Amino acid sequence: MAVLVTGGTGFIGSHTVVELLNADEDVIVIDNFFNSKPGVINAVQDITGKGFGFYEGDAADKELLRKIFRENFIEEVIHFAGYKAVGESCEKPIMYYRNNIDTALAVLEVMEEFGCRRFVFSSSATVYGIPEKVPVTEEFPLSSINPYGSTKLMIENMCRELCRADERWSIALLRYFNPIGAHESGKIGEDPNGIPNNLMPIILKVASGKSPNLSVFGNDYPTPDGTCIRDYIHVVDLAKGHLAAIDSVRNKKGAVPYNLGTGKGYSVLEIINAFEKVNGVKVPYVIAGRRAGDAAKCYSDPSKANKELKWKAEKGIEQMCRDAWNFVKNR
Ligand code: WQD
């Protein structure tokens, strides 16, 4: 019996595979290395001392998925594979719809063909659009403010309608807030191909001297220091949330959303200061204009996940900053 992890060599995928292996789960990974590197496979095996099945390819390839299901007894699927750059999605919406929707549909269709109906979906807090207030609960209205977010919302809707049509399905919709950090070993971390979009990878480039400074997108928001507030969560805590979700889909039917966040918000300047303090490095920055689509404040109320998944984020912002920098120093 195995858990199939699509996109399992990516940032969150690889950390989730580590936690699954540590919990003695059998794991099969499919990945096309679009946003990851083959070296992650050995790194995960080094960290855990365990092996796992690996198939290189596109999770939208139904013939490859059928091969995986024929060759392994897959009981659950955790679906990470998909494009995830908000900015890029605004420039190339059709590419995002084609890739993210096709991939999710292919995975669900082949799961159905093999009678596998336990699905953990990598959703995102972006399905809340620009929340009217904080903290955000799962009952908040859903909307999309960019094509990336639209694909996440569409796939969530597909899952809800699938469960209404066939009550045998068990689906956990995990809405991530802002994952940062890296495994304490420094062997895996956030290592995106191409130009990073998110705050922490850019801080890491500036701290490494690869970029002259960080542009802080606006300091005139209605927040204590004028910069945007987000719910940063350690990627290892997030990975453990997927382990809890696997337990949940083994016992509960229907499509259930969960906020995976810390419930705490930190501003951009607070992140910069924490990073500098913990790591003893400077992160030069300039104040730039606001970025379109940014919410002043977005952080979670994670109490539903705490209660129903018996999961709670444990690592603080200092640990997130330390582990993120440790990964870069280790490369
Ligand atoms: C965080 C804060 C920026 C870069 C996105 C996706 C979301 C999820 C996480 C996938 C914001 C500020 C950033 C920079 C800056 N991804 N910033 N200068 O936008 O909260 O969420 O990533 O699920 O779906 O929407 O994350 O890291 O881009 O920005 O000032 O160079 O850092 O304005 O306030 P975001 P982010």
Short mmCIF file of C-alpha atoms and ligand atoms in Angstrom, two decimals:
data_model
loop_
_atom_site.label_atom_id
_atom_site.label_comp_id
_atom_site.label_asym_id
_atom_site.label_seq_id
_atom_site.Cartn_x
_atom_site.Cartn_y
_atom_site.Cartn_z
CA MET A 1 0.00 0.00 0.00
CA ALA A 2 1.53 3.32 -0.98
CA VAL A 3 0.92 7.05 -1.08
CA LEU A 4 1.45 8.60 -4.52
CA VAL A 5 2.94 12.11 -4.31
CA THR A 6 2.71 14.14 -7.52
CA GLY A 7 5.33 16.90 -7.64
CA GLY A 8 7.15 15.14 -4.83
CA THR A 9 10.60 16.62 -5.56
CA GLY A 10 9.35 20.21 -5.23
CA PHE A 11 9.69 22.47 -2.20
CA ILE A 12 6.65 21.34 -0.20
CA GLY A 13 6.45 17.95 -1.92
CA SER A 14 9.97 16.88 -0.91
CA HIS A 15 9.47 17.92 2.72
CA THR A 16 6.18 15.98 2.74
CA VAL A 17 7.89 12.87 1.33
CA VAL A 18 10.44 13.09 4.19
CA GLU A 19 7.64 13.16 6.79
CA LEU A 20 5.77 10.29 5.09
CA LEU A 21 8.91 8.14 5.04
CA ASN A 22 9.67 9.04 8.66
CA ALA A 23 6.17 7.78 9.48
CA ASP A 24 6.95 4.46 7.70
CA GLU A 25 4.57 5.13 4.83
CA ASP A 26 5.41 3.59 1.45
CA VAL A 27 5.84 6.44 -1.03
CA ILE A 28 5.79 6.70 -4.83
CA VAL A 29 6.73 10.03 -6.44
CA ILE A 30 6.03 11.34 -9.93
CA ASP A 31 7.76 14.53 -11.02
CA ASN A 32 8.97 16.11 -14.26
CA PHE A 33 11.51 18.42 -12.54
CA PHE A 34 9.78 21.49 -14.00
CA ASN A 35 10.40 23.36 -10.74
CA SER A 36 12.82 21.05 -8.91
CA LYS A 37 16.07 19.17 -9.35
CA PRO A 38 16.90 15.41 -9.52
CA GLY A 39 19.34 15.76 -6.62
CA VAL A 40 16.36 16.06 -4.27
CA ILE A 41 15.77 12.30 -4.60
CA ASN A 42 19.11 11.40 -3.01
CA ALA A 43 18.77 14.20 -0.48
CA VAL A 44 15.45 12.80 0.77
CA GLN A 45 16.95 9.32 0.94
CA ASP A 46 19.99 10.68 2.85
CA ILE A 47 17.74 12.47 5.36
CA THR A 48 15.45 9.51 6.00
CA GLY A 49 17.69 6.53 5.29
CA LYS A 50 14.77 5.19 3.27
CA GLY A 51 14.02 4.67 -0.39
CA PHE A 52 10.89 5.41 -2.38
CA GLY A 53 9.57 4.68 -5.85
CA PHE A 54 10.18 7.39 -8.47
CA TYR A 55 8.73 7.91 -11.94
CA GLU A 56 10.00 10.84 -14.03
CA GLY A 57 7.23 12.39 -16.06
CA ASP A 58 4.25 14.68 -16.23
CA ALA A 59 1.39 14.01 -13.83
CA ALA A 60 -0.99 14.95 -16.68
CA ASP A 61 0.20 11.86 -18.59
CA LYS A 62 -2.61 9.36 -17.99
CA GLU A 63 -0.73 6.43 -19.52
CA LEU A 64 2.14 7.02 -17.09
CA LEU A 65 -0.30 7.40 -14.19
CA ARG A 66 -1.97 4.10 -15.19
CA LYS A 67 1.46 2.43 -15.25
CA ILE A 68 2.12 3.70 -11.72
CA PHE A 69 -1.25 2.42 -10.48
CA ARG A 70 -0.73 -0.94 -12.21
CA GLU A 71 2.74 -1.37 -10.72
CA ASN A 72 1.91 -0.17 -7.20
CA PHE A 73 -1.02 -0.50 -4.82
CA ILE A 74 -1.81 3.22 -4.43
CA GLU A 75 -4.23 3.96 -1.61
CA GLU A 76 -3.96 7.75 -1.39
CA VAL A 77 -2.70 10.57 -3.60
CA ILE A 78 -1.18 13.86 -2.45
CA HIS A 79 -1.30 16.24 -5.41
CA PHE A 80 1.32 19.00 -5.52
CA ALA A 81 2.17 19.02 -9.25
CA GLY A 82 1.25 22.36 -10.81
CA TYR A 83 2.54 25.80 -11.73
CA LYS A 84 2.52 28.20 -8.77
CA ALA A 85 3.90 31.63 -9.68
CA VAL A 86 1.17 34.23 -9.25
CA GLY A 87 2.89 36.86 -11.39
CA GLU A 88 3.61 34.43 -14.22
CA SER A 89 0.01 33.23 -14.13
CA CYS A 90 -1.13 36.79 -14.88
CA GLU A 91 1.13 36.89 -17.95
CA LYS A 92 0.33 33.34 -19.14
CA PRO A 93 -3.18 32.45 -17.93
CA ILE A 94 -3.89 29.83 -20.63
CA MET A 95 -0.66 27.98 -19.77
CA TYR A 96 -1.71 27.92 -16.11
CA TYR A 97 -5.25 26.72 -16.82
CA ARG A 98 -4.06 24.09 -19.30
CA ASN A 99 -1.37 22.71 -16.99
CA ASN A 100 -2.98 22.92 -13.56
CA ILE A 101 -6.50 21.83 -14.56
CA ASP A 102 -5.36 19.11 -17.00
CA THR A 103 -3.04 17.65 -14.38
CA ALA A 104 -5.64 17.57 -11.62
CA LEU A 105 -8.24 16.06 -13.97
CA ALA A 106 -5.83 13.38 -15.19
CA VAL A 107 -4.93 12.38 -11.64
CA LEU A 108 -8.57 12.23 -10.49
CA GLU A 109 -9.66 10.29 -13.60
CA VAL A 110 -6.97 7.63 -13.20
CA MET A 111 -7.63 7.41 -9.46
CA GLU A 112 -11.29 6.71 -10.29
CA GLU A 113 -10.29 4.05 -12.84
CA PHE A 114 -8.32 2.21 -10.15
CA GLY A 115 -10.84 2.73 -7.36
CA CYS A 116 -8.50 4.99 -5.39
CA ARG A 117 -10.64 7.72 -3.79
CA ARG A 118 -8.50 9.34 -1.10
CA PHE A 119 -7.07 12.68 -2.31
CA VAL A 120 -5.08 15.40 -0.54
CA PHE A 121 -4.97 18.58 -2.63
CA SER A 122 -2.33 21.31 -2.39
CA SER A 123 -4.62 24.32 -2.32
CA SER A 124 -3.78 27.83 -1.21
CA ALA A 125 -4.93 30.77 0.89
CA THR A 126 -5.17 32.59 -2.41
CA VAL A 127 -8.67 31.08 -2.78
CA TYR A 128 -9.79 33.69 -0.23
CA GLY A 129 -8.88 36.49 -2.65
CA ILE A 130 -8.31 39.67 -0.65
CA PRO A 131 -9.94 38.80 2.69
CA GLU A 132 -12.19 41.50 4.22
CA LYS A 133 -10.80 40.82 7.70
CA VAL A 134 -8.37 38.60 9.61
CA PRO A 135 -7.90 35.95 10.89
CA VAL A 136 -9.23 33.95 7.94
CA THR A 137 -11.42 30.91 8.59
CA GLU A 138 -12.49 28.17 6.15
CA GLU A 139 -15.99 29.68 6.10
CA PHE A 140 -14.76 32.90 4.46
CA PRO A 141 -16.06 33.63 0.95
CA LEU A 142 -13.93 32.20 -1.86
CA SER A 143 -12.80 34.22 -4.86
CA SER A 144 -9.88 34.36 -7.22
CA ILE A 145 -7.77 37.44 -7.96
CA ASN A 146 -5.31 35.85 -10.40
CA PRO A 147 -5.22 32.89 -12.80
CA TYR A 148 -3.10 30.82 -10.39
CA GLY A 149 -5.71 31.32 -7.68
CA SER A 150 -8.49 30.59 -10.17
CA THR A 151 -6.97 27.18 -10.95
CA LYS A 152 -6.79 26.35 -7.24
CA LEU A 153 -10.40 27.40 -6.74
CA MET A 154 -11.55 25.46 -9.83
CA ILE A 155 -9.85 22.29 -8.60
CA GLU A 156 -11.38 22.75 -5.14
CA ASN A 157 -14.81 23.07 -6.81
CA MET A 158 -14.16 19.95 -8.88
CA CYS A 159 -13.37 18.09 -5.65
CA ARG A 160 -16.48 19.34 -3.87
CA GLU A 161 -18.70 18.36 -6.80
CA LEU A 162 -17.00 14.98 -7.14
CA CYS A 163 -17.75 14.21 -3.48
CA ARG A 164 -21.36 15.27 -3.94
CA ALA A 165 -21.66 12.95 -6.95
CA ASP A 166 -19.89 10.01 -5.33
CA GLU A 167 -19.86 9.72 -1.56
CA ARG A 168 -17.06 7.18 -1.62
CA TRP A 169 -14.49 9.99 -2.11
CA SER A 170 -12.44 11.42 0.78
CA ILE A 171 -10.68 14.70 -0.04
CA ALA A 172 -8.68 17.14 2.11
CA LEU A 173 -8.26 20.62 0.62
CA LEU A 174 -5.17 22.08 2.28
CA ARG A 175 -5.04 25.87 2.06
CA TYR A 176 -1.42 26.91 2.61
CA PHE A 177 -0.60 30.39 3.83
CA ASN A 178 3.05 31.37 3.30
CA PRO A 179 5.41 28.39 3.45
CA ILE A 180 9.08 29.28 4.12
CA GLY A 181 12.12 27.64 5.71
CA ALA A 182 13.83 24.32 5.01
CA HIS A 183 14.58 20.96 6.57
CA GLU A 184 17.01 21.35 9.52
CA SER A 185 19.55 19.14 7.70
CA GLY A 186 20.01 21.83 5.06
CA LYS A 187 19.77 19.12 2.38
CA ILE A 188 16.40 20.21 0.98
CA GLY A 189 14.74 23.61 0.83
CA GLU A 190 13.19 26.21 -1.43
CA ASP A 191 15.18 26.02 -4.65
CA PRO A 192 12.92 27.21 -7.45
CA ASN A 193 14.04 27.08 -11.07
CA GLY A 194 13.97 30.51 -12.67
CA ILE A 195 13.25 33.87 -11.07
CA PRO A 196 11.70 33.62 -7.59
CA ASN A 197 8.54 35.58 -6.87
CA ASN A 198 8.07 35.07 -3.16
CA LEU A 199 9.57 37.11 -0.34
CA MET A 200 11.86 34.55 1.29
CA PRO A 201 13.66 33.30 -1.84
CA ILE A 202 14.31 36.93 -2.75
CA ILE A 203 15.62 37.72 0.77
CA LEU A 204 17.94 34.71 0.36
CA LYS A 205 19.26 36.02 -2.98
CA VAL A 206 19.93 39.46 -1.45
CA ALA A 207 21.57 37.98 1.67
CA SER A 208 23.77 35.85 -0.61
CA GLY A 209 24.81 38.92 -2.57
CA LYS A 210 23.15 37.65 -5.76
CA SER A 211 20.84 40.68 -5.79
CA PRO A 212 21.80 44.17 -4.59
CA ASN A 213 18.69 44.79 -2.51
CA LEU A 214 15.11 43.80 -1.79
CA SER A 215 12.25 45.98 -3.00
CA VAL A 216 9.67 46.20 -0.22
CA PHE A 217 6.37 46.51 -2.08
CA GLY A 218 4.77 49.38 -0.21
CA ASN A 219 5.05 50.78 3.31
CA ASP A 220 1.80 52.73 3.30
CA TYR A 221 -0.59 49.91 4.22
CA PRO A 222 -2.87 50.15 7.28
CA THR A 223 -0.50 48.03 9.40
CA PRO A 224 1.75 48.96 12.36
CA ASP A 225 4.85 49.48 10.21
CA GLY A 226 3.05 50.10 6.90
CA THR A 227 4.18 46.85 5.26
CA CYS A 228 1.98 43.85 4.45
CA ILE A 229 1.32 41.18 7.04
CA ARG A 230 1.34 37.44 6.19
CA ASP A 231 1.09 34.09 7.98
CA TYR A 232 4.51 32.52 7.42
CA ILE A 233 4.60 28.80 8.24
CA HIS A 234 7.63 26.51 8.43
CA VAL A 235 7.61 24.08 5.50
CA VAL A 236 8.23 21.14 7.88
CA ASP A 237 5.14 22.06 9.90
CA LEU A 238 3.25 22.26 6.61
CA ALA A 239 4.57 18.84 5.57
CA LYS A 240 3.37 17.36 8.85
CA GLY A 241 -0.05 18.80 8.08
CA HIS A 242 -0.16 16.52 5.02
CA LEU A 243 0.57 13.49 7.17
CA ALA A 244 -2.36 14.48 9.37
CA ALA A 245 -4.51 14.92 6.26
CA ILE A 246 -3.66 11.39 5.09
CA ASP A 247 -5.01 10.10 8.41
CA SER A 248 -8.10 12.23 7.89
CA VAL A 249 -8.90 10.93 4.39
CA ARG A 250 -8.48 7.39 5.69
CA ASN A 251 -11.33 8.01 8.10
CA LYS A 252 -13.60 10.77 6.76
CA LYS A 253 -15.64 11.07 3.56
CA GLY A 254 -16.35 14.27 1.64
CA ALA A 255 -14.26 17.29 0.60
CA VAL A 256 -13.04 19.19 3.65
CA PRO A 257 -10.96 22.42 3.56
CA TYR A 258 -8.30 23.17 6.18
CA ASN A 259 -6.20 26.29 6.75
CA LEU A 260 -2.58 25.31 7.28
CA GLY A 261 -1.07 28.35 8.95
CA THR A 262 0.30 29.45 12.32
CA GLY A 263 -2.46 31.94 13.08
CA LYS A 264 0.22 34.62 13.58
CA GLY A 265 1.00 37.46 11.17
CA TYR A 266 4.34 39.09 10.53
CA SER A 267 5.06 42.15 8.37
CA VAL A 268 7.67 42.29 5.63
CA LEU A 269 9.94 44.46 7.78
CA GLU A 270 9.52 42.08 10.74
CA ILE A 271 10.63 39.20 8.52
CA ILE A 272 13.66 41.16 7.30
CA ASN A 273 14.61 42.10 10.86
CA ALA A 274 14.15 38.53 12.15
CA PHE A 275 16.24 37.15 9.30
CA GLU A 276 19.06 39.64 9.89
CA LYS A 277 19.04 39.07 13.66
CA VAL A 278 18.98 35.27 13.56
CA ASN A 279 21.54 34.86 10.78
CA GLY A 280 23.81 37.85 11.39
CA VAL A 281 23.54 38.98 7.76
CA LYS A 282 22.26 42.20 6.27
CA VAL A 283 19.35 42.35 3.87
CA PRO A 284 19.55 45.77 2.20
CA TYR A 285 16.15 46.96 1.00
CA VAL A 286 14.45 49.90 -0.66
CA ILE A 287 10.81 50.90 -0.31
CA ALA A 288 9.08 50.48 -3.67
CA GLY A 289 5.48 50.94 -4.83
CA ARG A 290 2.70 48.55 -3.87
CA ARG A 291 2.37 45.30 -5.85
CA ALA A 292 -1.01 44.89 -7.54
CA GLY A 293 -3.25 42.35 -5.81
CA ASP A 294 -1.50 42.42 -2.44
CA ALA A 295 -3.74 42.35 0.64
CA ALA A 296 -2.62 44.49 3.60
CA LYS A 297 -3.16 41.61 6.01
CA CYS A 298 -3.70 37.88 5.48
CA TYR A 299 -3.26 35.34 8.25
CA SER A 300 -5.12 32.22 9.24
CA ASP A 301 -7.35 30.97 12.00
CA PRO A 302 -5.96 27.40 12.02
CA SER A 303 -8.25 26.13 14.80
CA LYS A 304 -10.21 23.76 12.52
CA ALA A 305 -7.02 21.97 11.43
CA ASN A 306 -5.72 22.04 15.00
CA LYS A 307 -8.89 20.31 16.20
CA GLU A 308 -9.90 18.01 13.35
CA LEU A 309 -6.44 17.07 12.06
CA LYS A 310 -4.87 17.14 15.52
CA TRP A 311 -2.12 19.20 13.88
CA LYS A 312 -0.56 22.49 14.97
CA ALA A 313 2.35 24.49 13.57
CA GLU A 314 5.15 24.49 16.14
CA LYS A 315 8.15 26.32 14.65
CA GLY A 316 8.58 30.05 15.09
CA ILE A 317 9.72 32.76 12.72
CA GLU A 318 13.32 32.60 13.97
CA GLN A 319 13.53 28.87 13.12
CA MET A 320 12.03 29.54 9.70
CA CYS A 321 14.66 32.21 8.97
CA ARG A 322 17.51 30.13 10.37
CA ASP A 323 16.62 27.00 8.40
CA ALA A 324 16.03 28.92 5.18
CA TRP A 325 19.50 30.47 5.38
CA ASN A 326 21.12 27.19 6.45
CA PHE A 327 19.87 25.53 3.26
CA VAL A 328 21.43 28.26 1.11
CA LYS A 329 24.74 28.07 3.00
CA ASN A 330 24.77 24.30 2.57
CA ARG A 331 24.52 24.42 -1.23
C1 WQD B 1 4.69 38.16 0.76
C2 WQD B 1 4.80 39.62 1.12
C3 WQD B 1 4.65 41.14 -0.73
C4 WQD B 1 8.41 39.99 -2.66
C5 WQD B 1 1.87 34.10 -2.55
C6 WQD B 1 0.75 33.42 -3.25
C7 WQD B 1 0.14 32.39 -2.35
C8 WQD B 1 1.21 31.45 -1.83
C9 WQD B 1 2.33 32.21 -1.16
C10 WQD B 1 1.20 29.47 -3.21
C11 WQD B 1 3.82 40.47 0.36
C12 WQD B 1 6.01 41.21 -0.06
C13 WQD B 1 7.35 40.05 -1.77
C14 WQD B 1 9.27 41.12 -2.78
C15 WQD B 1 7.96 42.26 -1.11
N1 WQD B 1 1.74 30.65 -2.88
N2 WQD B 1 7.13 41.15 -1.01
N3 WQD B 1 9.01 42.21 -1.98
O1 WQD B 1 1.85 37.19 -2.18
O2 WQD B 1 1.53 36.61 0.28
O3 WQD B 1 1.40 34.81 -1.43
O4 WQD B 1 2.81 33.14 -2.14
O5 WQD B 1 0.29 28.91 -2.69
O6 WQD B 1 -0.79 31.68 -3.10
O7 WQD B 1 -0.25 34.39 -3.52
O8 WQD B 1 3.59 35.83 -0.91
O9 WQD B 1 6.03 35.93 -0.78
O10 WQD B 1 4.89 36.89 -2.84
O11 WQD B 1 4.72 38.08 -0.67
O12 WQD B 1 7.75 43.27 -0.41
O13 WQD B 1 10.25 41.15 -3.57
O14 WQD B 1 6.11 40.07 0.77
O15 WQD B 1 4.18 42.43 -1.06
O16 WQD B 1 3.34 41.48 1.21
P1 WQD B 1 2.04 36.23 -1.06
P2 WQD B 1 4.87 36.66 -1.37
#
